[in-house]
């Protein structure tokens, strides 16, 4: 079993290496094509292989018949490792295991019970003294698709880790402004229908990546489902809201079910939690990353433009 997992991991890493090489070649071809079309000088870094790539551009088009074969250098649509990560998304329902950090507080235990109801087909597991490698190995053996860990600070949930199995990615979120169902009086019962999903303002490439990580935690809902879950991105904070709706006199009435909280992404690793030290970092939040754009935007509004 361990040899098979190691072999599958090596094959996956090889496919990602080939994919990166393919993307680099396709990017160079695109830059050369743009230079030829606009009749501008080719960049110095591309001049040595410009003739080689320009010959290949003559045989390329944008049709599906020009799709690249993995390992070759032909143009067209490139194979993507994310297709391999979520190749069964929408075909098979996700299977999720949710756990906590060691020695959880009573408040965190209540919050985990609510999270189990938010994600269909989710199971709650007591952490106990299990090591992370043991947990990931058990999840792989039972065909678990996603492993979720919730952390806390002084009884308040403050961290969420979503690990997609068997190869990754692993997304790390901070969690703030948590309002649990236990804190809302007379909230009623929670529906167990598969929810419809609403994603607002996930327009960038990173936003699409985060949307895929969150979207594939849920199975495909039925059309008559009255349950809605919303992920709204505002200023890099993802607000989570959970509602049910009903029609009253040709109007739609929403009723919040809870819980509610905010997420903020701070890292994405290309690996799983059992070998996270050796995994590459796909994206990480850096100090002043979110203030650079604000300072430039406000400066342009005041009439001052930066030199760059």
One Martini backbone bead per residue (centre of mass of N, CA, C, O) as a GRO file, in nm:
protein
  308
    1UNK     BB    1   0.058   0.062  -0.022
    2UNK     BB    2   0.303   0.256   0.008
    3UNK     BB    3   0.416   0.210  -0.277
    4UNK     BB    4   0.168   0.311  -0.429
    5UNK     BB    5   0.165   0.599  -0.313
    6UNK     BB    6   0.451   0.674  -0.410
    7UNK     BB    7   0.397   0.632  -0.711
    8UNK     BB    8   0.158   0.830  -0.741
    9UNK     BB    9   0.318   1.076  -0.646
   10UNK     BB   10   0.535   1.072  -0.869
   11UNK     BB   11   0.338   1.099  -1.106
   12UNK     BB   12   0.219   1.370  -1.019
   13UNK     BB   13   0.486   1.533  -1.017
   14UNK     BB   14   0.548   1.483  -1.315
   15UNK     BB   15   0.297   1.621  -1.431
   16UNK     BB   16   0.365   1.900  -1.311
   17UNK     BB   17   0.635   1.939  -1.456
   18UNK     BB   18   0.522   1.924  -1.742
   19UNK     BB   19   0.321   2.155  -1.708
   20UNK     BB   20   0.526   2.381  -1.652
   21UNK     BB   21   0.675   2.351  -1.920
   22UNK     BB   22   0.432   2.405  -2.104
   23UNK     BB   23   0.364   2.690  -1.998
   24UNK     BB   24   0.635   2.820  -2.069
   25UNK     BB   25   0.624   2.770  -2.375
   26UNK     BB   26   0.347   2.908  -2.428
   27UNK     BB   27   0.433   3.188  -2.331
   28UNK     BB   28   0.655   3.234  -2.541
   29UNK     BB   29   0.474   3.206  -2.788
   30UNK     BB   30   0.287   3.443  -2.718
   31UNK     BB   31   0.508   3.666  -2.725
   32UNK     BB   32   0.595   3.620  -3.018
   33UNK     BB   33   0.319   3.657  -3.153
   34UNK     BB   34   0.278   3.948  -3.055
   35UNK     BB   35   0.530   4.067  -3.193
   36UNK     BB   36   0.449   3.993  -3.486
   37UNK     BB   37   0.169   4.136  -3.495
   38UNK     BB   38   0.294   4.431  -3.383
   39UNK     BB   39   0.584   4.489  -3.484
   40UNK     BB   40   0.797   4.407  -3.256
   41UNK     BB   41   1.049   4.349  -3.070
   42UNK     BB   42   1.214   4.091  -2.950
   43UNK     BB   43   1.306   3.961  -2.685
   44UNK     BB   44   1.617   3.870  -2.576
   45UNK     BB   45   1.536   3.590  -2.440
   46UNK     BB   46   1.388   3.492  -2.737
   47UNK     BB   47   1.587   3.503  -2.988
   48UNK     BB   48   1.716   3.217  -3.006
   49UNK     BB   49   1.400   3.068  -3.021
   50UNK     BB   50   1.215   3.216  -3.226
   51UNK     BB   51   1.230   3.036  -3.481
   52UNK     BB   52   1.135   2.773  -3.350
   53UNK     BB   53   0.852   2.883  -3.248
   54UNK     BB   54   0.743   3.008  -3.515
   55UNK     BB   55   0.710   2.738  -3.666
   56UNK     BB   56   0.495   2.621  -3.465
   57UNK     BB   57   0.275   2.845  -3.506
   58UNK     BB   58   0.175   2.752  -3.796
   59UNK     BB   59   0.027   2.475  -3.654
   60UNK     BB   60  -0.164   2.654  -3.489
   61UNK     BB   61  -0.467   2.651  -3.297
   62UNK     BB   62  -0.794   2.686  -3.117
   63UNK     BB   63  -0.873   2.408  -3.139
   64UNK     BB   64  -0.936   2.088  -3.013
   65UNK     BB   65  -0.722   1.942  -3.207
   66UNK     BB   66  -0.474   2.118  -3.050
   67UNK     BB   67  -0.437   1.962  -2.813
   68UNK     BB   68  -0.227   1.881  -2.573
   69UNK     BB   69   0.012   1.651  -2.519
   70UNK     BB   70   0.147   1.500  -2.269
   71UNK     BB   71   0.496   1.592  -2.330
   72UNK     BB   72   0.467   1.791  -2.538
   73UNK     BB   73   0.482   2.099  -2.778
   74UNK     BB   74   0.211   2.162  -2.840
   75UNK     BB   75  -0.058   2.335  -2.864
   76UNK     BB   76  -0.314   2.474  -2.694
   77UNK     BB   77  -0.456   2.297  -2.456
   78UNK     BB   78  -0.362   2.251  -2.133
   79UNK     BB   79  -0.278   2.055  -1.900
   80UNK     BB   80  -0.412   2.015  -1.564
   81UNK     BB   81  -0.362   1.940  -1.231
   82UNK     BB   82  -0.650   2.021  -1.134
   83UNK     BB   83  -0.789   1.795  -1.290
   84UNK     BB   84  -0.660   1.577  -1.103
   85UNK     BB   85  -0.760   1.672  -0.824
   86UNK     BB   86  -1.080   1.712  -0.961
   87UNK     BB   87  -1.185   1.460  -1.146
   88UNK     BB   88  -1.460   1.379  -0.954
   89UNK     BB   89  -1.611   1.631  -0.976
   90UNK     BB   90  -1.964   1.571  -0.983
   91UNK     BB   91  -1.961   1.249  -0.981
   92UNK     BB   92  -1.871   1.241  -0.683
   93UNK     BB   93  -1.920   1.254  -0.365
   94UNK     BB   94  -1.805   1.394  -0.105
   95UNK     BB   95  -1.566   1.301   0.161
   96UNK     BB   96  -1.573   1.404   0.504
   97UNK     BB   97  -1.336   1.507   0.761
   98UNK     BB   98  -1.374   1.623   1.102
   99UNK     BB   99  -1.153   1.811   1.316
  100UNK     BB  100  -0.926   1.884   1.579
  101UNK     BB  101  -0.752   1.980   1.806
  102UNK     BB  102  -0.613   1.921   2.083
  103UNK     BB  103  -0.802   1.955   2.341
  104UNK     BB  104  -1.093   2.057   2.325
  105UNK     BB  105  -1.337   2.258   2.371
  106UNK     BB  106  -1.673   2.287   2.412
  107UNK     BB  107  -1.711   2.502   2.189
  108UNK     BB  108  -1.564   2.349   1.961
  109UNK     BB  109  -1.749   2.102   1.963
  110UNK     BB  110  -2.003   2.254   1.876
  111UNK     BB  111  -1.888   2.366   1.609
  112UNK     BB  112  -1.835   2.089   1.476
  113UNK     BB  113  -2.131   2.001   1.463
  114UNK     BB  114  -2.212   2.232   1.268
  115UNK     BB  115  -2.013   2.164   1.037
  116UNK     BB  116  -2.128   1.885   0.973
  117UNK     BB  117  -2.402   2.016   0.862
  118UNK     BB  118  -2.283   2.189   0.631
  119UNK     BB  119  -2.144   1.923   0.534
  120UNK     BB  120  -2.205   1.692   0.337
  121UNK     BB  121  -2.083   1.383   0.415
  122UNK     BB  122  -1.992   1.427   0.711
  123UNK     BB  123  -1.739   1.353   0.963
  124UNK     BB  124  -1.679   1.316   1.302
  125UNK     BB  125  -1.358   1.337   1.481
  126UNK     BB  126  -1.165   1.240   1.728
  127UNK     BB  127  -0.844   1.313   1.790
  128UNK     BB  128  -0.671   1.277   2.029
  129UNK     BB  129  -0.344   1.096   1.977
  130UNK     BB  130  -0.320   1.139   1.685
  131UNK     BB  131  -0.146   1.142   1.411
  132UNK     BB  132  -0.132   1.282   1.104
  133UNK     BB  133  -0.045   1.030   0.941
  134UNK     BB  134  -0.272   0.847   1.045
  135UNK     BB  135  -0.511   1.012   0.943
  136UNK     BB  136  -0.439   1.022   0.639
  137UNK     BB  137  -0.421   0.717   0.596
  138UNK     BB  138  -0.716   0.655   0.678
  139UNK     BB  139  -0.849   0.837   0.464
  140UNK     BB  140  -0.733   0.699   0.213
  141UNK     BB  141  -0.847   0.409   0.279
  142UNK     BB  142  -1.161   0.558   0.278
  143UNK     BB  143  -1.201   0.774   0.047
  144UNK     BB  144  -1.122   1.056   0.126
  145UNK     BB  145  -1.134   1.393  -0.001
  146UNK     BB  146  -1.156   1.559   0.285
  147UNK     BB  147  -0.962   1.745   0.535
  148UNK     BB  148  -1.066   1.894   0.849
  149UNK     BB  149  -0.936   2.166   1.053
  150UNK     BB  150  -0.990   2.305   1.383
  151UNK     BB  151  -0.903   2.594   1.552
  152UNK     BB  152  -0.801   2.758   1.865
  153UNK     BB  153  -0.858   3.048   2.106
  154UNK     BB  154  -0.989   3.045   2.396
  155UNK     BB  155  -1.259   2.895   2.256
  156UNK     BB  156  -1.201   3.026   1.972
  157UNK     BB  157  -1.235   3.005   1.653
  158UNK     BB  158  -0.923   3.062   1.422
  159UNK     BB  159  -0.902   2.792   1.230
  160UNK     BB  160  -0.867   2.659   0.882
  161UNK     BB  161  -0.824   2.332   0.729
  162UNK     BB  162  -0.792   2.228   0.382
  163UNK     BB  163  -0.757   1.886   0.273
  164UNK     BB  164  -0.681   1.737  -0.022
  165UNK     BB  165  -0.749   1.419  -0.156
  166UNK     BB  166  -0.435   1.266  -0.203
  167UNK     BB  167  -0.241   1.548  -0.293
  168UNK     BB  168  -0.421   1.800  -0.300
  169UNK     BB  169  -0.461   2.079  -0.160
  170UNK     BB  170  -0.364   2.318   0.109
  171UNK     BB  171  -0.570   2.526   0.309
  172UNK     BB  172  -0.531   2.838   0.489
  173UNK     BB  173  -0.734   2.973   0.755
  174UNK     BB  174  -0.879   3.237   0.902
  175UNK     BB  175  -1.101   3.290   1.192
  176UNK     BB  176  -1.384   3.512   1.229
  177UNK     BB  177  -1.673   3.608   1.363
  178UNK     BB  178  -1.818   3.390   1.542
  179UNK     BB  179  -2.156   3.251   1.496
  180UNK     BB  180  -2.348   3.041   1.654
  181UNK     BB  181  -2.631   2.856   1.696
  182UNK     BB  182  -2.614   2.857   2.011
  183UNK     BB  183  -2.637   3.191   2.012
  184UNK     BB  184  -2.925   3.147   1.884
  185UNK     BB  185  -3.241   3.194   1.938
  186UNK     BB  186  -3.469   3.005   1.795
  187UNK     BB  187  -3.346   2.855   1.520
  188UNK     BB  188  -3.379   2.563   1.479
  189UNK     BB  189  -3.355   2.355   1.225
  190UNK     BB  190  -3.151   2.176   0.996
  191UNK     BB  191  -3.101   2.127   0.684
  192UNK     BB  192  -3.004   1.829   0.460
  193UNK     BB  193  -2.974   1.956   0.206
  194UNK     BB  194  -2.840   2.029  -0.080
  195UNK     BB  195  -2.671   2.309  -0.153
  196UNK     BB  196  -2.659   2.611  -0.274
  197UNK     BB  197  -2.416   2.818  -0.443
  198UNK     BB  198  -2.248   3.133  -0.355
  199UNK     BB  199  -2.016   3.335  -0.548
  200UNK     BB  200  -1.849   3.640  -0.456
  201UNK     BB  201  -1.578   3.790  -0.591
  202UNK     BB  202  -1.414   3.550  -0.780
  203UNK     BB  203  -1.198   3.670  -1.033
  204UNK     BB  204  -0.937   3.572  -0.987
  205UNK     BB  205  -0.710   3.326  -0.991
  206UNK     BB  206  -0.716   3.286  -0.685
  207UNK     BB  207  -1.024   3.288  -0.657
  208UNK     BB  208  -1.070   3.032  -0.828
  209UNK     BB  209  -0.907   2.845  -0.646
  210UNK     BB  210  -1.075   2.887  -0.385
  211UNK     BB  211  -1.347   2.809  -0.507
  212UNK     BB  212  -1.271   2.513  -0.567
  213UNK     BB  213  -1.205   2.426  -0.278
  214UNK     BB  214  -1.500   2.493  -0.171
  215UNK     BB  215  -1.696   2.369  -0.385
  216UNK     BB  216  -1.583   2.055  -0.355
  217UNK     BB  217  -1.736   2.010  -0.065
  218UNK     BB  218  -1.990   1.984  -0.254
  219UNK     BB  219  -2.258   1.864  -0.379
  220UNK     BB  220  -2.497   1.821  -0.605
  221UNK     BB  221  -2.786   1.974  -0.632
  222UNK     BB  222  -3.111   2.016  -0.626
  223UNK     BB  223  -3.358   2.214  -0.759
  224UNK     BB  224  -3.554   2.197  -0.482
  225UNK     BB  225  -3.367   2.338  -0.307
  226UNK     BB  226  -3.379   2.552   0.012
  227UNK     BB  227  -3.062   2.582   0.018
  228UNK     BB  228  -2.809   2.838   0.114
  229UNK     BB  229  -2.464   2.914   0.030
  230UNK     BB  230  -2.233   3.182   0.116
  231UNK     BB  231  -1.948   3.335  -0.062
  232UNK     BB  232  -1.810   3.651   0.031
  233UNK     BB  233  -1.591   3.878  -0.123
  234UNK     BB  234  -1.415   4.126   0.091
  235UNK     BB  235  -1.113   4.228   0.113
  236UNK     BB  236  -1.019   3.911   0.153
  237UNK     BB  237  -1.295   3.844   0.288
  238UNK     BB  238  -1.486   3.556   0.379
  239UNK     BB  239  -1.825   3.529   0.385
  240UNK     BB  240  -2.039   3.326   0.582
  241UNK     BB  241  -2.363   3.197   0.473
  242UNK     BB  242  -2.688   3.062   0.600
  243UNK     BB  243  -2.981   2.960   0.415
  244UNK     BB  244  -3.334   2.978   0.381
  245UNK     BB  245  -3.619   2.936   0.156
  246UNK     BB  246  -3.939   3.097   0.063
  247UNK     BB  247  -4.263   3.121  -0.066
  248UNK     BB  248  -4.450   3.443  -0.040
  249UNK     BB  249  -4.645   3.586  -0.242
  250UNK     BB  250  -4.419   3.588  -0.475
  251UNK     BB  251  -4.198   3.572  -0.250
  252UNK     BB  252  -3.875   3.588  -0.102
  253UNK     BB  253  -3.773   3.424   0.200
  254UNK     BB  254  -3.522   3.474   0.433
  255UNK     BB  255  -3.341   3.244   0.657
  256UNK     BB  256  -3.124   3.220   0.902
  257UNK     BB  257  -2.924   2.945   1.030
  258UNK     BB  258  -2.638   2.892   1.046
  259UNK     BB  259  -2.353   2.982   1.075
  260UNK     BB  260  -2.108   3.253   1.121
  261UNK     BB  261  -1.823   3.374   0.921
  262UNK     BB  262  -1.469   3.444   0.866
  263UNK     BB  263  -1.232   3.432   0.596
  264UNK     BB  264  -0.861   3.401   0.556
  265UNK     BB  265  -0.618   3.372   0.340
  266UNK     BB  266  -0.251   3.252   0.381
  267UNK     BB  267  -0.234   2.951   0.238
  268UNK     BB  268  -0.089   2.730  -0.026
  269UNK     BB  269  -0.042   2.383  -0.063
  270UNK     BB  270   0.132   2.119  -0.255
  271UNK     BB  271  -0.021   1.919  -0.033
  272UNK     BB  272  -0.016   1.734   0.256
  273UNK     BB  273  -0.009   1.695   0.607
  274UNK     BB  274   0.213   1.455   0.607
  275UNK     BB  275   0.410   1.650   0.383
  276UNK     BB  276   0.435   1.974   0.430
  277UNK     BB  277   0.745   2.038   0.433
  278UNK     BB  278   0.787   1.932   0.117
  279UNK     BB  279   0.595   2.134   0.013
  280UNK     BB  280   0.482   2.351  -0.201
  281UNK     BB  281   0.421   2.696  -0.253
  282UNK     BB  282   0.168   2.860  -0.416
  283UNK     BB  283   0.060   3.053  -0.171
  284UNK     BB  284   0.132   3.364   0.018
  285UNK     BB  285   0.106   3.574   0.272
  286UNK     BB  286   0.215   3.911   0.292
  287UNK     BB  287   0.335   4.179   0.402
  288UNK     BB  288   0.153   4.441   0.249
  289UNK     BB  289  -0.017   4.314   0.016
  290UNK     BB  290  -0.306   4.468   0.075
  291UNK     BB  291  -0.177   4.779   0.069
  292UNK     BB  292  -0.060   4.843  -0.208
  293UNK     BB  293  -0.320   4.888  -0.370
  294UNK     BB  294  -0.446   5.103  -0.189
  295UNK     BB  295  -0.224   5.317  -0.216
  296UNK     BB  296  -0.240   5.343  -0.524
  297UNK     BB  297  -0.542   5.407  -0.552
  298UNK     BB  298  -0.551   5.663  -0.369
  299UNK     BB  299  -0.334   5.822  -0.523
  300UNK     BB  300  -0.489   5.838  -0.797
  301UNK     BB  301  -0.734   5.991  -0.681
  302UNK     BB  302  -0.542   6.246  -0.590
  303UNK     BB  303  -0.338   6.269  -0.863
  304UNK     BB  304  -0.122   6.052  -0.788
  305UNK     BB  305   0.144   5.879  -0.953
  306UNK     BB  306   0.333   5.631  -0.987
  307UNK     BB  307   0.626   5.535  -1.141
  308UNK     BB  308   0.533   5.222  -1.205
   0.00000   0.00000   0.00000
